[in-house]
């Protein structure tokens, strides 16, 4: 490993604070991350609007989300190699340009097919922004300050699901659906300008040839697998042709990639990183946490709108306490991780999440909403101490040369876990609602109270239906709680060492 010209902190010294240069770099990365993450949740809110605007089905309109996800899955495996080959600054700016161009094209869509196509272009840019941002920030801060920069990076990741519904509801209600895409243009231009000024000039010294065979196996394999998983909610079952065929082909390609990668000197995704025990447990923790977190993120907005009759904008505002809780604990968790390691922090955060999530397993159609707000705030406190400290656990032991590949690997795991979790929770909720004879064409679509009243359905029948629906939601939240409890197992093995000790371990492994 090449020696750095910057002084290395003593293993017994407290990690230095973030200097102005690192904070500037973090600010640029956050602008790009906010743009890409908000876009996901904003578009999710707009799907019913697309159904009406383009006279299409809900299932087809949902492909505006699925197509974006598949584009992410295709490009993420290439990001590590491309960063080494062309430099992180150039690639980050290219990703921003692709994302902005895709956004402008989306705003011009004339039918659902064109919108899906333009969303794929957007996804090609968006898929590179997060792993590149993590790489740039980690390399700028060094291993002893990874916890703090990861805490900064976590702000858009946790606030996106909260701010997206609020922003999307406002833009659609007061302007038009076109603006959920056009708003990315000024943000993207600002991010592009700042990146050109703030980021250090690239000086890539590529020593690795491109793994063309790995690309042919990994990218389509991951995309096909996630396509199959994403098709589960629409098909309503796992044993459907649309699920099994792409899912199995994807798994076969991924298995072929694993065989290939372990026998290739410079594979597209470096699976030898799993020799690092700390990274392995961090990956497992992130996988189960992403399944639980992104799966559960579907439930509350749907419950608030379909059972409690809240508007999209009101539902987004009611979810805000979760983000407030995360904002309080995330900076503290980042500082503590840099001092004592992530193990104790992540375990504490998961236990706190379990406490808040347990409330929702008992929710009913008449539960006071302020009770749910308190539970959300508690969950937010736990999430602020969980997501980014887990990322930190993976990144702290990597050498400078391994950071780009490591961040790529973690983003692949995050994307895979979120897709599996979303599909699992969607199917569980749909199945439970169907048993109550309440399922409609949309996932969790129960009959809204105002519609039932217009149809002159007796109040006691309405209340019974809402009670049955809330029971289905409560049982589905129980599945999410179980996933968080499972996450405690790999989290127990996360490192409880100071980051400099972990960095020394990573350097030793590199040699």
PDB file of N, CA and C in Angstrom, residues 253-317:
ATOM      1  N   UNK A 253     -26.839 -16.466 -13.611  1.00  0.00           N
ATOM      2  CA  UNK A 253     -25.795 -15.547 -14.066  1.00  0.00           C
ATOM      3  C   UNK A 253     -24.946 -15.053 -12.896  1.00  0.00           C
ATOM      4  N   UNK A 254     -25.586 -14.763 -11.773  1.00  0.00           N
ATOM      5  CA  UNK A 254     -24.851 -14.295 -10.598  1.00  0.00           C
ATOM      6  C   UNK A 254     -23.958 -15.398 -10.044  1.00  0.00           C
ATOM      7  N   UNK A 255     -24.459 -16.647 -10.056  1.00  0.00           N
ATOM      8  CA  UNK A 255     -23.630 -17.772  -9.611  1.00  0.00           C
ATOM      9  C   UNK A 255     -22.425 -17.935 -10.535  1.00  0.00           C
ATOM     10  N   UNK A 256     -22.659 -17.749 -11.844  1.00  0.00           N
ATOM     11  CA  UNK A 256     -21.548 -17.801 -12.793  1.00  0.00           C
ATOM     12  C   UNK A 256     -20.547 -16.690 -12.528  1.00  0.00           C
ATOM     13  N   UNK A 257     -21.054 -15.510 -12.140  1.00  0.00           N
ATOM     14  CA  UNK A 257     -20.135 -14.417 -11.829  1.00  0.00           C
ATOM     15  C   UNK A 257     -19.285 -14.738 -10.596  1.00  0.00           C
ATOM     16  N   UNK A 258     -19.897 -15.311  -9.579  1.00  0.00           N
ATOM     17  CA  UNK A 258     -19.145 -15.673  -8.370  1.00  0.00           C
ATOM     18  C   UNK A 258     -18.015 -16.641  -8.735  1.00  0.00           C
ATOM     19  N   UNK A 259     -18.333 -17.657  -9.528  1.00  0.00           N
ATOM     20  CA  UNK A 259     -17.326 -18.632  -9.964  1.00  0.00           C
ATOM     21  C   UNK A 259     -16.212 -17.921 -10.728  1.00  0.00           C
ATOM     22  N   UNK A 260     -16.605 -17.007 -11.619  1.00  0.00           N
ATOM     23  CA  UNK A 260     -15.632 -16.278 -12.436  1.00  0.00           C
ATOM     24  C   UNK A 260     -14.788 -15.332 -11.582  1.00  0.00           C
ATOM     25  N   UNK A 261     -15.439 -14.602 -10.681  1.00  0.00           N
ATOM     26  CA  UNK A 261     -14.747 -13.563  -9.900  1.00  0.00           C
ATOM     27  C   UNK A 261     -13.677 -14.146  -8.986  1.00  0.00           C
ATOM     28  N   UNK A 262     -13.949 -15.324  -8.456  1.00  0.00           N
ATOM     29  CA  UNK A 262     -12.992 -15.937  -7.537  1.00  0.00           C
ATOM     30  C   UNK A 262     -11.782 -16.514  -8.258  1.00  0.00           C
ATOM     31  N   UNK A 263     -11.845 -16.534  -9.587  1.00  0.00           N
ATOM     32  CA  UNK A 263     -10.739 -17.082 -10.371  1.00  0.00           C
ATOM     33  C   UNK A 263     -10.113 -16.043 -11.303  1.00  0.00           C
ATOM     34  N   UNK A 264     -10.494 -14.793 -11.104  1.00  0.00           N
ATOM     35  CA  UNK A 264      -9.985 -13.708 -11.938  1.00  0.00           C
ATOM     36  C   UNK A 264      -9.185 -12.742 -11.075  1.00  0.00           C
ATOM     37  N   UNK A 265      -8.082 -12.260 -11.609  1.00  0.00           N
ATOM     38  CA  UNK A 265      -7.214 -11.394 -10.808  1.00  0.00           C
ATOM     39  C   UNK A 265      -7.880 -10.065 -10.483  1.00  0.00           C
ATOM     40  N   UNK A 266      -8.588  -9.468 -11.458  1.00  0.00           N
ATOM     41  CA  UNK A 266      -9.230  -8.175 -11.238  1.00  0.00           C
ATOM     42  C   UNK A 266     -10.700  -8.250 -11.655  1.00  0.00           C
ATOM     43  N   UNK A 267     -11.565  -8.842 -10.832  1.00  0.00           N
ATOM     44  CA  UNK A 267     -12.981  -8.979 -11.195  1.00  0.00           C
ATOM     45  C   UNK A 267     -13.724  -7.647 -11.099  1.00  0.00           C
ATOM     46  N   UNK A 268     -14.871  -7.581 -11.768  1.00  0.00           N
ATOM     47  CA  UNK A 268     -15.693  -6.374 -11.769  1.00  0.00           C
ATOM     48  C   UNK A 268     -16.110  -6.003 -10.350  1.00  0.00           C
ATOM     49  N   UNK A 269     -16.537  -6.982  -9.565  1.00  0.00           N
ATOM     50  CA  UNK A 269     -16.851  -6.799  -8.148  1.00  0.00           C
ATOM     51  C   UNK A 269     -15.902  -7.689  -7.372  1.00  0.00           C
ATOM     52  N   UNK A 270     -15.124  -7.107  -6.492  1.00  0.00           N
ATOM     53  CA  UNK A 270     -14.077  -7.847  -5.801  1.00  0.00           C
ATOM     54  C   UNK A 270     -14.660  -8.631  -4.627  1.00  0.00           C
ATOM     55  N   UNK A 271     -15.002  -9.898  -4.873  1.00  0.00           N
ATOM     56  CA  UNK A 271     -15.590 -10.736  -3.821  1.00  0.00           C
ATOM     57  C   UNK A 271     -14.551 -11.139  -2.779  1.00  0.00           C
ATOM     58  N   UNK A 272     -13.269 -10.929  -3.082  1.00  0.00           N
ATOM     59  CA  UNK A 272     -12.242 -11.257  -2.082  1.00  0.00           C
ATOM     60  C   UNK A 272     -12.304 -10.309  -0.883  1.00  0.00           C
ATOM     61  N   UNK A 273     -13.033  -9.227  -1.045  1.00  0.00           N
ATOM     62  CA  UNK A 273     -13.226  -8.331   0.097  1.00  0.00           C
ATOM     63  C   UNK A 273     -13.913  -9.047   1.251  1.00  0.00           C
ATOM     64  N   UNK A 274     -14.643 -10.130   0.941  1.00  0.00           N
ATOM     65  CA  UNK A 274     -15.338 -10.874   1.991  1.00  0.00           C
ATOM     66  C   UNK A 274     -14.369 -11.636   2.894  1.00  0.00           C
ATOM     67  N   UNK A 275     -13.094 -11.681   2.524  1.00  0.00           N
ATOM     68  CA  UNK A 275     -12.111 -12.235   3.455  1.00  0.00           C
ATOM     69  C   UNK A 275     -11.976 -11.346   4.688  1.00  0.00           C
ATOM     70  N   UNK A 276     -12.385 -10.104   4.528  1.00  0.00           N
ATOM     71  CA  UNK A 276     -12.399  -9.149   5.636  1.00  0.00           C
ATOM     72  C   UNK A 276     -13.619  -9.453   6.509  1.00  0.00           C
ATOM     73  N   UNK A 277     -13.400  -9.992   7.694  1.00  0.00           N
ATOM     74  CA  UNK A 277     -14.490 -10.411   8.570  1.00  0.00           C
ATOM     75  C   UNK A 277     -15.434  -9.262   8.905  1.00  0.00           C
ATOM     76  N   UNK A 278     -14.866  -8.088   9.193  1.00  0.00           N
ATOM     77  CA  UNK A 278     -15.701  -6.952   9.576  1.00  0.00           C
ATOM     78  C   UNK A 278     -16.608  -6.533   8.431  1.00  0.00           C
ATOM     79  N   UNK A 279     -16.064  -6.526   7.216  1.00  0.00           N
ATOM     80  CA  UNK A 279     -16.887  -6.148   6.064  1.00  0.00           C
ATOM     81  C   UNK A 279     -17.994  -7.170   5.831  1.00  0.00           C
ATOM     82  N   UNK A 280     -17.694  -8.440   6.015  1.00  0.00           N
ATOM     83  CA  UNK A 280     -18.696  -9.489   5.801  1.00  0.00           C
ATOM     84  C   UNK A 280     -19.894  -9.308   6.721  1.00  0.00           C
ATOM     85  N   UNK A 281     -19.640  -9.080   8.006  1.00  0.00           N
ATOM     86  CA  UNK A 281     -20.754  -8.889   8.938  1.00  0.00           C
ATOM     87  C   UNK A 281     -21.476  -7.561   8.687  1.00  0.00           C
ATOM     88  N   UNK A 282     -20.740  -6.556   8.213  1.00  0.00           N
ATOM     89  CA  UNK A 282     -21.384  -5.291   7.863  1.00  0.00           C
ATOM     90  C   UNK A 282     -22.320  -5.477   6.669  1.00  0.00           C
ATOM     91  N   UNK A 283     -21.892  -6.277   5.689  1.00  0.00           N
ATOM     92  CA  UNK A 283     -22.726  -6.551   4.518  1.00  0.00           C
ATOM     93  C   UNK A 283     -24.008  -7.281   4.930  1.00  0.00           C
ATOM     94  N   UNK A 284     -23.877  -8.294   5.795  1.00  0.00           N
ATOM     95  CA  UNK A 284     -25.055  -9.031   6.253  1.00  0.00           C
ATOM     96  C   UNK A 284     -25.997  -8.126   7.049  1.00  0.00           C
ATOM     97  N   UNK A 285     -25.415  -7.281   7.896  1.00  0.00           N
ATOM     98  CA  UNK A 285     -26.243  -6.342   8.657  1.00  0.00           C
ATOM     99  C   UNK A 285     -26.985  -5.394   7.732  1.00  0.00           C
ATOM    100  N   UNK A 286     -26.291  -4.849   6.727  1.00  0.00           N
ATOM    101  CA  UNK A 286     -26.919  -3.934   5.786  1.00  0.00           C
ATOM    102  C   UNK A 286     -28.001  -4.612   4.969  1.00  0.00           C
ATOM    103  N   UNK A 287     -27.774  -5.869   4.567  1.00  0.00           N
ATOM    104  CA  UNK A 287     -28.756  -6.592   3.768  1.00  0.00           C
ATOM    105  C   UNK A 287     -30.078  -6.735   4.518  1.00  0.00           C
ATOM    106  N   UNK A 288     -30.021  -7.228   5.761  1.00  0.00           N
ATOM    107  CA  UNK A 288     -31.255  -7.438   6.526  1.00  0.00           C
ATOM    108  C   UNK A 288     -31.878  -6.110   6.955  1.00  0.00           C
ATOM    109  N   UNK A 289     -31.036  -5.128   7.272  1.00  0.00           N
ATOM    110  CA  UNK A 289     -31.584  -3.836   7.669  1.00  0.00           C
ATOM    111  C   UNK A 289     -32.295  -3.173   6.488  1.00  0.00           C
ATOM    112  N   UNK A 290     -31.703  -3.245   5.289  1.00  0.00           N
ATOM    113  CA  UNK A 290     -32.344  -2.653   4.109  1.00  0.00           C
ATOM    114  C   UNK A 290     -33.678  -3.342   3.824  1.00  0.00           C
ATOM    115  N   UNK A 291     -33.723  -4.664   3.987  1.00  0.00           N
ATOM    116  CA  UNK A 291     -34.983  -5.380   3.799  1.00  0.00           C
ATOM    117  C   UNK A 291     -36.041  -4.870   4.768  1.00  0.00           C
ATOM    118  N   UNK A 292     -35.667  -4.708   6.030  1.00  0.00           N
ATOM    119  CA  UNK A 292     -36.621  -4.274   7.058  1.00  0.00           C
ATOM    120  C   UNK A 292     -37.012  -2.814   6.873  1.00  0.00           C
ATOM    121  N   UNK A 293     -36.017  -1.940   6.658  1.00  0.00           N
ATOM    122  CA  UNK A 293     -36.267  -0.505   6.621  1.00  0.00           C
ATOM    123  C   UNK A 293     -37.075  -0.100   5.392  1.00  0.00           C
ATOM    124  N   UNK A 294     -36.626  -0.510   4.194  1.00  0.00           N
ATOM    125  CA  UNK A 294     -37.305  -0.078   2.978  1.00  0.00           C
ATOM    126  C   UNK A 294     -38.644  -0.800   2.797  1.00  0.00           C
ATOM    127  N   UNK A 295     -38.739  -2.016   3.336  1.00  0.00           N
ATOM    128  CA  UNK A 295     -40.036  -2.691   3.317  1.00  0.00           C
ATOM    129  C   UNK A 295     -41.036  -1.983   4.201  1.00  0.00           C
ATOM    130  N   UNK A 296     -40.628  -1.659   5.425  1.00  0.00           N
ATOM    131  CA  UNK A 296     -41.526  -0.979   6.363  1.00  0.00           C
ATOM    132  C   UNK A 296     -41.882   0.419   5.888  1.00  0.00           C
ATOM    133  N   UNK A 297     -40.996   1.047   5.101  1.00  0.00           N
ATOM    134  CA  UNK A 297     -41.259   2.408   4.617  1.00  0.00           C
ATOM    135  C   UNK A 297     -42.514   2.473   3.755  1.00  0.00           C
ATOM    136  N   UNK A 298     -42.921   1.345   3.180  1.00  0.00           N
ATOM    137  CA  UNK A 298     -44.151   1.309   2.383  1.00  0.00           C
ATOM    138  C   UNK A 298     -45.412   1.425   3.231  1.00  0.00           C
ATOM    139  N   UNK A 299     -45.335   0.951   4.463  1.00  0.00           N
ATOM    140  CA  UNK A 299     -46.547   0.687   5.223  1.00  0.00           C
ATOM    141  C   UNK A 299     -47.237   1.943   5.752  1.00  0.00           C
ATOM    142  N   UNK A 300     -46.498   2.818   6.415  1.00  0.00           N
ATOM    143  CA  UNK A 300     -47.155   3.931   7.093  1.00  0.00           C
ATOM    144  C   UNK A 300     -47.854   4.897   6.134  1.00  0.00           C
ATOM    145  N   UNK A 301     -47.205   5.327   5.018  1.00  0.00           N
ATOM    146  CA  UNK A 301     -47.943   6.208   4.098  1.00  0.00           C
ATOM    147  C   UNK A 301     -49.227   5.569   3.580  1.00  0.00           C
ATOM    148  N   UNK A 302     -49.165   4.270   3.282  1.00  0.00           N
ATOM    149  CA  UNK A 302     -50.353   3.573   2.787  1.00  0.00           C
ATOM    150  C   UNK A 302     -51.423   3.479   3.874  1.00  0.00           C
ATOM    151  N   UNK A 303     -51.016   3.161   5.100  1.00  0.00           N
ATOM    152  CA  UNK A 303     -51.955   3.104   6.224  1.00  0.00           C
ATOM    153  C   UNK A 303     -52.624   4.458   6.435  1.00  0.00           C
ATOM    154  N   UNK A 304     -51.842   5.519   6.424  1.00  0.00           N
ATOM    155  CA  UNK A 304     -52.393   6.853   6.684  1.00  0.00           C
ATOM    156  C   UNK A 304     -53.384   7.274   5.601  1.00  0.00           C
ATOM    157  N   UNK A 305     -53.093   6.928   4.358  1.00  0.00           N
ATOM    158  CA  UNK A 305     -53.967   7.351   3.265  1.00  0.00           C
ATOM    159  C   UNK A 305     -55.182   6.443   3.101  1.00  0.00           C
ATOM    160  N   UNK A 306     -54.982   5.129   3.224  1.00  0.00           N
ATOM    161  CA  UNK A 306     -56.069   4.197   2.913  1.00  0.00           C
ATOM    162  C   UNK A 306     -56.939   3.867   4.126  1.00  0.00           C
ATOM    163  N   UNK A 307     -56.362   3.858   5.309  1.00  0.00           N
ATOM    164  CA  UNK A 307     -57.150   3.537   6.503  1.00  0.00           C
ATOM    165  C   UNK A 307     -57.611   4.797   7.223  1.00  0.00           C
ATOM    166  N   UNK A 308     -56.708   5.792   7.302  1.00  0.00           N
ATOM    167  CA  UNK A 308     -57.054   7.011   8.039  1.00  0.00           C
ATOM    168  C   UNK A 308     -57.552   8.138   7.146  1.00  0.00           C
ATOM    169  N   UNK A 309     -57.519   7.963   5.820  1.00  0.00           N
ATOM    170  CA  UNK A 309     -58.082   8.955   4.908  1.00  0.00           C
ATOM    171  C   UNK A 309     -57.274  10.227   4.777  1.00  0.00           C
ATOM    172  N   UNK A 310     -55.975  10.202   5.100  1.00  0.00           N
ATOM    173  CA  UNK A 310     -55.137  11.395   4.997  1.00  0.00           C
ATOM    174  C   UNK A 310     -54.720  11.634   3.541  1.00  0.00           C
ATOM    175  N   UNK A 311     -54.466  12.885   3.203  1.00  0.00           N
ATOM    176  CA  UNK A 311     -53.978  13.218   1.864  1.00  0.00           C
ATOM    177  C   UNK A 311     -52.505  12.846   1.740  1.00  0.00           C
ATOM    178  N   UNK A 312     -52.009  12.855   0.512  1.00  0.00           N
ATOM    179  CA  UNK A 312     -50.600  12.544   0.279  1.00  0.00           C
ATOM    180  C   UNK A 312     -49.695  13.521   1.020  1.00  0.00           C
ATOM    181  N   UNK A 313     -50.018  14.810   0.946  1.00  0.00           N
ATOM    182  CA  UNK A 313     -49.211  15.830   1.614  1.00  0.00           C
ATOM    183  C   UNK A 313     -49.269  15.665   3.132  1.00  0.00           C
ATOM    184  N   UNK A 314     -50.460  15.415   3.670  1.00  0.00           N
ATOM    185  CA  UNK A 314     -50.591  15.239   5.120  1.00  0.00           C
ATOM    186  C   UNK A 314     -49.835  13.996   5.588  1.00  0.00           C
ATOM    187  N   UNK A 315     -49.914  12.926   4.804  1.00  0.00           N
ATOM    188  CA  UNK A 315     -49.197  11.700   5.169  1.00  0.00           C
ATOM    189  C   UNK A 315     -47.696  11.948   5.213  1.00  0.00           C
ATOM    190  N   UNK A 316     -47.189  12.704   4.234  1.00  0.00           N
ATOM    191  CA  UNK A 316     -45.767  13.024   4.236  1.00  0.00           C
ATOM    192  C   UNK A 316     -45.361  13.822   5.458  1.00  0.00           C
ATOM    193  N   UNK A 317     -46.192  14.780   5.858  1.00  0.00           N
ATOM    194  CA  UNK A 317     -45.895  15.589   7.044  1.00  0.00           C
ATOM    195  C   UNK A 317     -45.946  14.755   8.318  1.00  0.00           C
TER     196      UNK A 317
END
